Amino acid sequence: MKVEARIFDIVTVFAFLVAAIYGVMTHYMSGYGTEPVGLVALILTGGLALLAGSYLRFVSRRIEARPEDREDAEVSDGAGELGFFSPGSYWPIGLAASAALAGLALAFFHIWLLVIAVVSLLITIGGLVFEYHTGPNHD
């Protein structure tokens, strides 16, 4: 995961550098001062990349090196089971419908519909996360 963390670090530095250049250039080249929306968007992009890169760096210190992270790894080192993937689930459809409902509620600014959408989002996210949860084992 160190490679992924480095990629996000590069994106972070790039976004902050472009934000600084953008802020200076819009301040001096436009007649209205610094353009705030693009500047904030670039700063938030850099912050989000910093957040993701920091998480990946944090996790990479606590797990053993994957075959992708080792120089001496063979292709066969990455073989094997990758994890459990649901063979079929209806929760993503409900999640998409709830997100679409939330988008419509925000677009038309209907607070009552937004409350319904947020509740349905929480229910469908919970259903998706706990779909295969069997509870604690009581021996």
PDB file of N, CA, C and O in Angstrom, residues 17-97:
ATOM      1  N   LEU A  17      -0.212  22.847  -4.897  1.00  0.00           N
ATOM      2  CA  LEU A  17       0.610  23.710  -5.736  1.00  0.00           C
ATOM      3  C   LEU A  17      -0.257  24.446  -6.759  1.00  0.00           C
ATOM      4  O   LEU A  17      -0.123  25.662  -6.948  1.00  0.00           O
ATOM      5  N   VAL A  18      -1.148  23.717  -7.396  1.00  0.00           N
ATOM      6  CA  VAL A  18      -2.044  24.337  -8.379  1.00  0.00           C
ATOM      7  C   VAL A  18      -2.984  25.332  -7.693  1.00  0.00           C
ATOM      8  O   VAL A  18      -3.293  26.382  -8.257  1.00  0.00           O
ATOM      9  N   ALA A  19      -3.412  25.034  -6.460  1.00  0.00           N
ATOM     10  CA  ALA A  19      -4.271  25.963  -5.730  1.00  0.00           C
ATOM     11  C   ALA A  19      -3.538  27.273  -5.469  1.00  0.00           C
ATOM     12  O   ALA A  19      -4.119  28.358  -5.614  1.00  0.00           O
ATOM     13  N   ALA A  20      -2.269  27.192  -5.091  1.00  0.00           N
ATOM     14  CA  ALA A  20      -1.497  28.412  -4.842  1.00  0.00           C
ATOM     15  C   ALA A  20      -1.319  29.212  -6.130  1.00  0.00           C
ATOM     16  O   ALA A  20      -1.519  30.438  -6.147  1.00  0.00           O
ATOM     17  N   ILE A  21      -0.971  28.537  -7.198  1.00  0.00           N
ATOM     18  CA  ILE A  21      -0.794  29.221  -8.485  1.00  0.00           C
ATOM     19  C   ILE A  21      -2.119  29.811  -8.960  1.00  0.00           C
ATOM     20  O   ILE A  21      -2.176  30.955  -9.424  1.00  0.00           O
ATOM     21  N   TYR A  22      -3.186  29.056  -8.818  1.00  0.00           N
ATOM     22  CA  TYR A  22      -4.512  29.518  -9.234  1.00  0.00           C
ATOM     23  C   TYR A  22      -4.936  30.750  -8.447  1.00  0.00           C
ATOM     24  O   TYR A  22      -5.469  31.716  -9.011  1.00  0.00           O
ATOM     25  N   GLY A  23      -4.712  30.714  -7.136  1.00  0.00           N
ATOM     26  CA  GLY A  23      -5.081  31.855  -6.307  1.00  0.00           C
ATOM     27  C   GLY A  23      -4.319  33.111  -6.686  1.00  0.00           C
ATOM     28  O   GLY A  23      -4.899  34.196  -6.801  1.00  0.00           O
ATOM     29  N   VAL A  24      -3.011  32.976  -6.898  1.00  0.00           N
ATOM     30  CA  VAL A  24      -2.196  34.132  -7.268  1.00  0.00           C
ATOM     31  C   VAL A  24      -2.575  34.647  -8.654  1.00  0.00           C
ATOM     32  O   VAL A  24      -2.738  35.865  -8.868  1.00  0.00           O
ATOM     33  N   MET A  25      -2.739  33.741  -9.595  1.00  0.00           N
ATOM     34  CA  MET A  25      -3.034  34.168 -10.969  1.00  0.00           C
ATOM     35  C   MET A  25      -4.414  34.801 -11.092  1.00  0.00           C
ATOM     36  O   MET A  25      -4.580  35.790 -11.810  1.00  0.00           O
ATOM     37  N   THR A  26      -5.410  34.243 -10.409  1.00  0.00           N
ATOM     38  CA  THR A  26      -6.733  34.871 -10.501  1.00  0.00           C
ATOM     39  C   THR A  26      -6.760  36.206  -9.768  1.00  0.00           C
ATOM     40  O   THR A  26      -7.530  37.091 -10.138  1.00  0.00           O
ATOM     41  N   HIS A  27      -5.932  36.346  -8.756  1.00  0.00           N
ATOM     42  CA  HIS A  27      -5.887  37.628  -8.039  1.00  0.00           C
ATOM     43  C   HIS A  27      -5.310  38.730  -8.925  1.00  0.00           C
ATOM     44  O   HIS A  27      -5.826  39.850  -8.940  1.00  0.00           O
ATOM     45  N   TYR A  28      -4.249  38.400  -9.638  1.00  0.00           N
ATOM     46  CA  TYR A  28      -3.590  39.428 -10.445  1.00  0.00           C
ATOM     47  C   TYR A  28      -4.151  39.565 -11.859  1.00  0.00           C
ATOM     48  O   TYR A  28      -4.033  40.618 -12.464  1.00  0.00           O
ATOM     49  N   MET A  29      -4.751  38.524 -12.403  1.00  0.00           N
ATOM     50  CA  MET A  29      -5.182  38.578 -13.802  1.00  0.00           C
ATOM     51  C   MET A  29      -6.652  38.956 -13.969  1.00  0.00           C
ATOM     52  O   MET A  29      -7.053  39.351 -15.053  1.00  0.00           O
ATOM     53  N   SER A  30      -7.449  38.769 -12.934  1.00  0.00           N
ATOM     54  CA  SER A  30      -8.840  39.188 -13.056  1.00  0.00           C
ATOM     55  C   SER A  30      -8.990  40.534 -12.364  1.00  0.00           C
ATOM     56  O   SER A  30      -8.223  40.891 -11.488  1.00  0.00           O
ATOM     57  N   GLY A  31      -9.976  41.221 -12.732  1.00  0.00           N
ATOM     58  CA  GLY A  31     -10.192  42.526 -12.125  1.00  0.00           C
ATOM     59  C   GLY A  31     -10.997  42.467 -10.839  1.00  0.00           C
ATOM     60  O   GLY A  31     -11.301  43.494 -10.240  1.00  0.00           O
ATOM     61  N   TYR A  32     -11.349  41.263 -10.402  1.00  0.00           N
ATOM     62  CA  TYR A  32     -12.245  41.124  -9.260  1.00  0.00           C
ATOM     63  C   TYR A  32     -11.589  40.461  -8.047  1.00  0.00           C
ATOM     64  O   TYR A  32     -12.264  40.129  -7.094  1.00  0.00           O
ATOM     65  N   GLY A  33     -10.308  40.233  -8.077  1.00  0.00           N
ATOM     66  CA  GLY A  33      -9.639  39.577  -6.956  1.00  0.00           C
ATOM     67  C   GLY A  33      -9.592  38.072  -7.140  1.00  0.00           C
ATOM     68  O   GLY A  33      -9.880  37.539  -8.211  1.00  0.00           O
ATOM     69  N   THR A  34      -9.240  37.382  -6.101  1.00  0.00           N
ATOM     70  CA  THR A  34      -9.100  35.925  -6.150  1.00  0.00           C
ATOM     71  C   THR A  34     -10.464  35.267  -6.304  1.00  0.00           C
ATOM     72  O   THR A  34     -11.410  35.588  -5.588  1.00  0.00           O
ATOM     73  N   GLU A  35     -10.545  34.321  -7.207  1.00  0.00           N
ATOM     74  CA  GLU A  35     -11.785  33.586  -7.441  1.00  0.00           C
ATOM     75  C   GLU A  35     -11.892  32.497  -6.373  1.00  0.00           C
ATOM     76  O   GLU A  35     -11.084  31.581  -6.325  1.00  0.00           O
ATOM     77  N   PRO A  36     -12.878  32.572  -5.478  1.00  0.00           N
ATOM     78  CA  PRO A  36     -12.877  31.690  -4.310  1.00  0.00           C
ATOM     79  C   PRO A  36     -13.327  30.256  -4.572  1.00  0.00           C
ATOM     80  O   PRO A  36     -12.845  29.333  -3.912  1.00  0.00           O
ATOM     81  N   VAL A  37     -14.224  30.033  -5.518  1.00  0.00           N
ATOM     82  CA  VAL A  37     -14.789  28.699  -5.687  1.00  0.00           C
ATOM     83  C   VAL A  37     -13.746  27.705  -6.191  1.00  0.00           C
ATOM     84  O   VAL A  37     -13.585  26.612  -5.649  1.00  0.00           O
ATOM     85  N   GLY A  38     -13.017  28.075  -7.213  1.00  0.00           N
ATOM     86  CA  GLY A  38     -11.978  27.192  -7.733  1.00  0.00           C
ATOM     87  C   GLY A  38     -10.861  26.980  -6.734  1.00  0.00           C
ATOM     88  O   GLY A  38     -10.325  25.869  -6.605  1.00  0.00           O
ATOM     89  N   LEU A  39     -10.515  28.028  -5.996  1.00  0.00           N
ATOM     90  CA  LEU A  39      -9.464  27.915  -4.988  1.00  0.00           C
ATOM     91  C   LEU A  39      -9.866  26.952  -3.880  1.00  0.00           C
ATOM     92  O   LEU A  39      -9.090  26.069  -3.494  1.00  0.00           O
ATOM     93  N   VAL A  40     -11.081  27.076  -3.403  1.00  0.00           N
ATOM     94  CA  VAL A  40     -11.570  26.173  -2.355  1.00  0.00           C
ATOM     95  C   VAL A  40     -11.666  24.742  -2.889  1.00  0.00           C
ATOM     96  O   VAL A  40     -11.320  23.782  -2.182  1.00  0.00           O
ATOM     97  N   ALA A  41     -12.111  24.575  -4.114  1.00  0.00           N
ATOM     98  CA  ALA A  41     -12.208  23.231  -4.698  1.00  0.00           C
ATOM     99  C   ALA A  41     -10.834  22.571  -4.790  1.00  0.00           C
ATOM    100  O   ALA A  41     -10.684  21.390  -4.480  1.00  0.00           O
ATOM    101  N   LEU A  42      -9.823  23.321  -5.197  1.00  0.00           N
ATOM    102  CA  LEU A  42      -8.477  22.759  -5.288  1.00  0.00           C
ATOM    103  C   LEU A  42      -7.903  22.449  -3.911  1.00  0.00           C
ATOM    104  O   LEU A  42      -7.238  21.425  -3.723  1.00  0.00           O
ATOM    105  N   ILE A  43      -8.155  23.300  -2.939  1.00  0.00           N
ATOM    106  CA  ILE A  43      -7.675  23.033  -1.583  1.00  0.00           C
ATOM    107  C   ILE A  43      -8.370  21.806  -0.998  1.00  0.00           C
ATOM    108  O   ILE A  43      -7.725  20.951  -0.370  1.00  0.00           O
ATOM    109  N   LEU A  44      -9.668  21.684  -1.214  1.00  0.00           N
ATOM    110  CA  LEU A  44     -10.386  20.502  -0.717  1.00  0.00           C
ATOM    111  C   LEU A  44      -9.951  19.231  -1.438  1.00  0.00           C
ATOM    112  O   LEU A  44      -9.906  18.155  -0.836  1.00  0.00           O
ATOM    113  N   THR A  45      -9.617  19.334  -2.719  1.00  0.00           N
ATOM    114  CA  THR A  45      -9.092  18.182  -3.449  1.00  0.00           C
ATOM    115  C   THR A  45      -7.772  17.730  -2.840  1.00  0.00           C
ATOM    116  O   THR A  45      -7.543  16.536  -2.629  1.00  0.00           O
ATOM    117  N   GLY A  46      -6.902  18.680  -2.548  1.00  0.00           N
ATOM    118  CA  GLY A  46      -5.641  18.341  -1.896  1.00  0.00           C
ATOM    119  C   GLY A  46      -5.849  17.745  -0.521  1.00  0.00           C
ATOM    120  O   GLY A  46      -5.169  16.794  -0.122  1.00  0.00           O
ATOM    121  N   GLY A  47      -6.807  18.291   0.230  1.00  0.00           N
ATOM    122  CA  GLY A  47      -7.098  17.746   1.558  1.00  0.00           C
ATOM    123  C   GLY A  47      -7.650  16.338   1.506  1.00  0.00           C
ATOM    124  O   GLY A  47      -7.295  15.486   2.330  1.00  0.00           O
ATOM    125  N   LEU A  48      -8.510  16.067   0.536  1.00  0.00           N
ATOM    126  CA  LEU A  48      -9.059  14.721   0.400  1.00  0.00           C
ATOM    127  C   LEU A  48      -7.982  13.727  -0.007  1.00  0.00           C
ATOM    128  O   LEU A  48      -7.934  12.602   0.507  1.00  0.00           O
ATOM    129  N   ALA A  49      -7.097  14.126  -0.910  1.00  0.00           N
ATOM    130  CA  ALA A  49      -5.996  13.247  -1.299  1.00  0.00           C
ATOM    131  C   ALA A  49      -5.050  13.022  -0.120  1.00  0.00           C
ATOM    132  O   ALA A  49      -4.536  11.909   0.073  1.00  0.00           O
ATOM    133  N   LEU A  50      -4.828  14.052   0.690  1.00  0.00           N
ATOM    134  CA  LEU A  50      -3.992  13.902   1.883  1.00  0.00           C
ATOM    135  C   LEU A  50      -4.628  12.933   2.865  1.00  0.00           C
ATOM    136  O   LEU A  50      -3.942  12.094   3.460  1.00  0.00           O
ATOM    137  N   LEU A  51      -5.937  13.018   3.025  1.00  0.00           N
ATOM    138  CA  LEU A  51      -6.655  12.119   3.922  1.00  0.00           C
ATOM    139  C   LEU A  51      -6.537  10.667   3.462  1.00  0.00           C
ATOM    140  O   LEU A  51      -6.221   9.769   4.260  1.00  0.00           O
ATOM    141  N   ALA A  52      -6.764  10.415   2.180  1.00  0.00           N
ATOM    142  CA  ALA A  52      -6.683   9.051   1.653  1.00  0.00           C
ATOM    143  C   ALA A  52      -5.254   8.524   1.713  1.00  0.00           C
ATOM    144  O   ALA A  52      -5.022   7.368   2.088  1.00  0.00           O
ATOM    145  N   GLY A  53      -4.275   9.361   1.365  1.00  0.00           N
ATOM    146  CA  GLY A  53      -2.877   8.933   1.418  1.00  0.00           C
ATOM    147  C   GLY A  53      -2.406   8.645   2.830  1.00  0.00           C
ATOM    148  O   GLY A  53      -1.671   7.690   3.068  1.00  0.00           O
ATOM    149  N   SER A  54      -2.853   9.459   3.787  1.00  0.00           N
ATOM    150  CA  SER A  54      -2.486   9.221   5.186  1.00  0.00           C
ATOM    151  C   SER A  54      -3.072   7.909   5.689  1.00  0.00           C
ATOM    152  O   SER A  54      -2.413   7.159   6.415  1.00  0.00           O
ATOM    153  N   TYR A  55      -4.307   7.624   5.321  1.00  0.00           N
ATOM    154  CA  TYR A  55      -4.925   6.363   5.727  1.00  0.00           C
ATOM    155  C   TYR A  55      -4.168   5.170   5.149  1.00  0.00           C
ATOM    156  O   TYR A  55      -3.880   4.202   5.857  1.00  0.00           O
ATOM    157  N   LEU A  56      -3.827   5.240   3.869  1.00  0.00           N
ATOM    158  CA  LEU A  56      -3.108   4.133   3.247  1.00  0.00           C
ATOM    159  C   LEU A  56      -1.723   3.959   3.859  1.00  0.00           C
ATOM    160  O   LEU A  56      -1.257   2.835   4.050  1.00  0.00           O
ATOM    161  N   ARG A  57      -1.050   5.044   4.188  1.00  0.00           N
ATOM    162  CA  ARG A  57       0.264   4.960   4.827  1.00  0.00           C
ATOM    163  C   ARG A  57       0.131   4.353   6.218  1.00  0.00           C
ATOM    164  O   ARG A  57       0.941   3.543   6.645  1.00  0.00           O
ATOM    165  N   PHE A  58      -0.904   4.742   6.946  1.00  0.00           N
ATOM    166  CA  PHE A  58      -1.163   4.214   8.288  1.00  0.00           C
ATOM    167  C   PHE A  58      -1.416   2.707   8.237  1.00  0.00           C
ATOM    168  O   PHE A  58      -0.889   1.949   9.050  1.00  0.00           O
ATOM    169  N   VAL A  59      -2.217   2.270   7.281  1.00  0.00           N
ATOM    170  CA  VAL A  59      -2.540   0.845   7.162  1.00  0.00           C
ATOM    171  C   VAL A  59      -1.320   0.056   6.685  1.00  0.00           C
ATOM    172  O   VAL A  59      -1.079  -1.066   7.150  1.00  0.00           O
ATOM    173  N   SER A  60      -0.516   0.629   5.798  1.00  0.00           N
ATOM    174  CA  SER A  60       0.631  -0.110   5.261  1.00  0.00           C
ATOM    175  C   SER A  60       1.686  -0.398   6.325  1.00  0.00           C
ATOM    176  O   SER A  60       2.443  -1.356   6.201  1.00  0.00           O
ATOM    177  N   ARG A  61       1.726   0.389   7.374  1.00  0.00           N
ATOM    178  CA  ARG A  61       2.675   0.128   8.457  1.00  0.00           C
ATOM    179  C   ARG A  61       2.246  -1.032   9.326  1.00  0.00           C
ATOM    180  O   ARG A  61       3.064  -1.631  10.005  1.00  0.00           O
ATOM    181  N   ARG A  62       0.964  -1.341   9.344  1.00  0.00           N
ATOM    182  CA  ARG A  62       0.444  -2.342  10.261  1.00  0.00           C
ATOM    183  C   ARG A  62       0.172  -3.705   9.626  1.00  0.00           C
ATOM    184  O   ARG A  62      -0.202  -4.624  10.329  1.00  0.00           O
ATOM    185  N   ILE A  63       0.317  -3.797   8.332  1.00  0.00           N
ATOM    186  CA  ILE A  63       0.125  -5.092   7.684  1.00  0.00           C
ATOM    187  C   ILE A  63       1.433  -5.518   7.037  1.00  0.00           C
ATOM    188  O   ILE A  63       2.322  -4.693   6.796  1.00  0.00           O
ATOM    189  N   GLU A  64       1.549  -6.795   6.789  1.00  0.00           N
ATOM    190  CA  GLU A  64       2.762  -7.272   6.112  1.00  0.00           C
ATOM    191  C   GLU A  64       2.740  -6.846   4.656  1.00  0.00           C
ATOM    192  O   GLU A  64       1.681  -6.565   4.087  1.00  0.00           O
ATOM    193  N   ALA A  65       3.927  -6.791   4.075  1.00  0.00           N
ATOM    194  CA  ALA A  65       4.040  -6.311   2.692  1.00  0.00           C
ATOM    195  C   ALA A  65       3.302  -7.249   1.736  1.00  0.00           C
ATOM    196  O   ALA A  65       3.454  -8.468   1.788  1.00  0.00           O
ATOM    197  N   ARG A  66       2.523  -6.670   0.866  1.00  0.00           N
ATOM    198  CA  ARG A  66       1.813  -7.442  -0.142  1.00  0.00           C
ATOM    199  C   ARG A  66       2.774  -7.762  -1.280  1.00  0.00           C
ATOM    200  O   ARG A  66       3.826  -7.130  -1.419  1.00  0.00           O
ATOM    201  N   PRO A  67       2.421  -8.711  -2.132  1.00  0.00           N
ATOM    202  CA  PRO A  67       3.293  -8.992  -3.285  1.00  0.00           C
ATOM    203  C   PRO A  67       3.488  -7.766  -4.177  1.00  0.00           C
ATOM    204  O   PRO A  67       4.543  -7.598  -4.774  1.00  0.00           O
ATOM    205  N   GLU A  68       2.487  -6.904  -4.250  1.00  0.00           N
ATOM    206  CA  GLU A  68       2.589  -5.703  -5.076  1.00  0.00           C
ATOM    207  C   GLU A  68       3.620  -4.719  -4.529  1.00  0.00           C
ATOM    208  O   GLU A  68       4.123  -3.876  -5.252  1.00  0.00           O
ATOM    209  N   ASP A  69       3.919  -4.816  -3.242  1.00  0.00           N
ATOM    210  CA  ASP A  69       4.840  -3.878  -2.604  1.00  0.00           C
ATOM    211  C   ASP A  69       6.280  -4.385  -2.571  1.00  0.00           C
ATOM    212  O   ASP A  69       7.175  -3.639  -2.189  1.00  0.00           O
ATOM    213  N   ARG A  70       6.506  -5.637  -2.925  1.00  0.00           N
ATOM    214  CA  ARG A  70       7.854  -6.206  -2.853  1.00  0.00           C
ATOM    215  C   ARG A  70       8.484  -6.261  -4.234  1.00  0.00           C
ATOM    216  O   ARG A  70       7.839  -6.601  -5.223  1.00  0.00           O
ATOM    217  N   GLU A  71       9.754  -5.929  -4.299  1.00  0.00           N
ATOM    218  CA  GLU A  71      10.490  -5.951  -5.569  1.00  0.00           C
ATOM    219  C   GLU A  71      10.771  -7.379  -6.036  1.00  0.00           C
ATOM    220  O   GLU A  71      10.845  -7.651  -7.229  1.00  0.00           O
ATOM    221  N   ASP A  72      10.946  -8.318  -5.095  1.00  0.00           N
ATOM    222  CA  ASP A  72      11.322  -9.690  -5.441  1.00  0.00           C
ATOM    223  C   ASP A  72      10.124 -10.627  -5.588  1.00  0.00           C
ATOM    224  O   ASP A  72      10.293 -11.841  -5.678  1.00  0.00           O
ATOM    225  N   ALA A  73       8.913 -10.100  -5.646  1.00  0.00           N
ATOM    226  CA  ALA A  73       7.715 -10.933  -5.705  1.00  0.00           C
ATOM    227  C   ALA A  73       7.513 -11.518  -7.096  1.00  0.00           C
ATOM    228  O   ALA A  73       7.867 -10.925  -8.111  1.00  0.00           O
ATOM    229  N   GLU A  74       6.947 -12.705  -7.115  1.00  0.00           N
ATOM    230  CA  GLU A  74       6.573 -13.382  -8.353  1.00  0.00           C
ATOM    231  C   GLU A  74       5.067 -13.210  -8.567  1.00  0.00           C
ATOM    232  O   GLU A  74       4.336 -12.865  -7.643  1.00  0.00           O
ATOM    233  N   VAL A  75       4.611 -13.484  -9.764  1.00  0.00           N
ATOM    234  CA  VAL A  75       3.190 -13.384 -10.082  1.00  0.00           C
ATOM    235  C   VAL A  75       2.394 -14.380  -9.240  1.00  0.00           C
ATOM    236  O   VAL A  75       1.301 -14.084  -8.752  1.00  0.00           O
ATOM    237  N   SER A  76       2.960 -15.552  -9.015  1.00  0.00           N
ATOM    238  CA  SER A  76       2.263 -16.593  -8.255  1.00  0.00           C
ATOM    239  C   SER A  76       2.096 -16.225  -6.781  1.00  0.00           C
ATOM    240  O   SER A  76       1.274 -16.817  -6.086  1.00  0.00           O
ATOM    241  N   ASP A  77       2.864 -15.249  -6.280  1.00  0.00           N
ATOM    242  CA  ASP A  77       2.716 -14.835  -4.882  1.00  0.00           C
ATOM    243  C   ASP A  77       1.366 -14.175  -4.637  1.00  0.00           C
ATOM    244  O   ASP A  77       0.873 -14.167  -3.509  1.00  0.00           O
ATOM    245  N   GLY A  78       0.770 -13.622  -5.658  1.00  0.00           N
ATOM    246  CA  GLY A  78      -0.522 -12.961  -5.515  1.00  0.00           C
ATOM    247  C   GLY A  78      -1.702 -13.884  -5.734  1.00  0.00           C
ATOM    248  O   GLY A  78      -2.846 -13.444  -5.674  1.00  0.00           O
ATOM    249  N   ALA A  79      -1.440 -15.168  -5.992  1.00  0.00           N
ATOM    250  CA  ALA A  79      -2.525 -16.117  -6.248  1.00  0.00           C
ATOM    251  C   ALA A  79      -3.237 -16.463  -4.945  1.00  0.00           C
ATOM    252  O   ALA A  79      -2.694 -16.333  -3.860  1.00  0.00           O
ATOM    253  N   GLY A  80      -4.451 -16.907  -5.070  1.00  0.00           N
ATOM    254  CA  GLY A  80      -5.205 -17.339  -3.905  1.00  0.00           C
ATOM    255  C   GLY A  80      -6.509 -16.596  -3.778  1.00  0.00           C
ATOM    256  O   GLY A  80      -6.922 -15.825  -4.655  1.00  0.00           O
ATOM    257  N   GLU A  81      -7.166 -16.837  -2.652  1.00  0.00           N
ATOM    258  CA  GLU A  81      -8.463 -16.237  -2.410  1.00  0.00           C
ATOM    259  C   GLU A  81      -8.318 -14.755  -2.094  1.00  0.00           C
ATOM    260  O   GLU A  81      -7.454 -14.351  -1.319  1.00  0.00           O
ATOM    261  N   LEU A  82      -9.164 -13.939  -2.706  1.00  0.00           N
ATOM    262  CA  LEU A  82      -9.098 -12.499  -2.500  1.00  0.00           C
ATOM    263  C   LEU A  82     -10.089 -12.003  -1.464  1.00  0.00           C
ATOM    264  O   LEU A  82      -9.957 -10.910  -0.956  1.00  0.00           O
ATOM    265  N   GLY A  83     -11.085 -12.776  -1.161  1.00  0.00           N
ATOM    266  CA  GLY A  83     -12.078 -12.361  -0.180  1.00  0.00           C
ATOM    267  C   GLY A  83     -13.450 -12.865  -0.568  1.00  0.00           C
ATOM    268  O   GLY A  83     -13.619 -13.616  -1.520  1.00  0.00           O
ATOM    269  N   PHE A  84     -14.453 -12.443   0.193  1.00  0.00           N
ATOM    270  CA  PHE A  84     -15.825 -12.861  -0.057  1.00  0.00           C
ATOM    271  C   PHE A  84     -16.567 -11.757  -0.800  1.00  0.00           C
ATOM    272  O   PHE A  84     -16.527 -10.599  -0.397  1.00  0.00           O
ATOM    273  N   PHE A  85     -17.189 -12.126  -1.873  1.00  0.00           N
ATOM    274  CA  PHE A  85     -17.990 -11.187  -2.634  1.00  0.00           C
ATOM    275  C   PHE A  85     -19.401 -11.741  -2.742  1.00  0.00           C
ATOM    276  O   PHE A  85     -19.596 -12.910  -3.050  1.00  0.00           O
ATOM    277  N   SER A  86     -20.374 -10.899  -2.493  1.00  0.00           N
ATOM    278  CA  SER A  86     -21.760 -11.328  -2.485  1.00  0.00           C
ATOM    279  C   SER A  86     -22.175 -11.819  -3.866  1.00  0.00           C
ATOM    280  O   SER A  86     -21.984 -11.122  -4.864  1.00  0.00           O
ATOM    281  N   PRO A  87     -22.782 -13.013  -3.944  1.00  0.00           N
ATOM    282  CA  PRO A  87     -23.203 -13.525  -5.247  1.00  0.00           C
ATOM    283  C   PRO A  87     -24.390 -12.776  -5.824  1.00  0.00           C
ATOM    284  O   PRO A  87     -24.569 -12.718  -7.029  1.00  0.00           O
ATOM    285  N   GLY A  88     -25.200 -12.211  -4.985  1.00  0.00           N
ATOM    286  CA  GLY A  88     -26.342 -11.443  -5.465  1.00  0.00           C
ATOM    287  C   GLY A  88     -26.993 -10.734  -4.310  1.00  0.00           C
ATOM    288  O   GLY A  88     -27.307 -11.344  -3.296  1.00  0.00           O
ATOM    289  N   SER A  89     -27.193  -9.452  -4.450  1.00  0.00           N
ATOM    290  CA  SER A  89     -27.770  -8.671  -3.371  1.00  0.00           C
ATOM    291  C   SER A  89     -28.664  -7.589  -3.964  1.00  0.00           C
ATOM    292  O   SER A  89     -28.346  -7.007  -4.994  1.00  0.00           O
ATOM    293  N   TYR A  90     -29.775  -7.345  -3.290  1.00  0.00           N
ATOM    294  CA  TYR A  90     -30.684  -6.302  -3.739  1.00  0.00           C
ATOM    295  C   TYR A  90     -30.442  -4.979  -3.015  1.00  0.00           C
ATOM    296  O   TYR A  90     -31.037  -3.968  -3.372  1.00  0.00           O
ATOM    297  N   TRP A  91     -29.578  -4.982  -2.007  1.00  0.00           N
ATOM    298  CA  TRP A  91     -29.321  -3.761  -1.255  1.00  0.00           C
ATOM    299  C   TRP A  91     -28.707  -2.646  -2.101  1.00  0.00           C
ATOM    300  O   TRP A  91     -29.046  -1.468  -1.888  1.00  0.00           O
ATOM    301  N   PRO A  92     -27.806  -2.914  -3.041  1.00  0.00           N
ATOM    302  CA  PRO A  92     -27.281  -1.810  -3.854  1.00  0.00           C
ATOM    303  C   PRO A  92     -28.355  -1.082  -4.668  1.00  0.00           C
ATOM    304  O   PRO A  92     -28.253   0.125  -4.889  1.00  0.00           O
ATOM    305  N   ILE A  93     -29.395  -1.798  -5.085  1.00  0.00           N
ATOM    306  CA  ILE A  93     -30.480  -1.153  -5.821  1.00  0.00           C
ATOM    307  C   ILE A  93     -31.236  -0.192  -4.912  1.00  0.00           C
ATOM    308  O   ILE A  93     -31.545   0.945  -5.286  1.00  0.00           O
ATOM    309  N   GLY A  94     -31.514  -0.641  -3.684  1.00  0.00           N
ATOM    310  CA  GLY A  94     -32.167   0.237  -2.716  1.00  0.00           C
ATOM    311  C   GLY A  94     -31.303   1.427  -2.344  1.00  0.00           C
ATOM    312  O   GLY A  94     -31.792   2.543  -2.160  1.00  0.00           O
ATOM    313  N   LEU A  95     -29.993   1.184  -2.235  1.00  0.00           N
ATOM    314  CA  LEU A  95     -29.061   2.269  -1.925  1.00  0.00           C
ATOM    315  C   LEU A  95     -29.031   3.308  -3.042  1.00  0.00           C
ATOM    316  O   LEU A  95     -29.048   4.513  -2.786  1.00  0.00           O
ATOM    317  N   ALA A  96     -29.022   2.840  -4.277  1.00  0.00           N
ATOM    318  CA  ALA A  96     -29.036   3.764  -5.414  1.00  0.00           C
ATOM    319  C   ALA A  96     -30.344   4.542  -5.467  1.00  0.00           C
ATOM    320  O   ALA A  96     -30.348   5.756  -5.737  1.00  0.00           O
ATOM    321  N   ALA A  97     -31.449   3.880  -5.197  1.00  0.00           N
ATOM    322  CA  ALA A  97     -32.741   4.579  -5.205  1.00  0.00           C
ATOM    323  C   ALA A  97     -32.805   5.609  -4.081  1.00  0.00           C
ATOM    324  O   ALA A  97     -33.311   6.724  -4.274  1.00  0.00           O
TER     325      ALA A  97
END
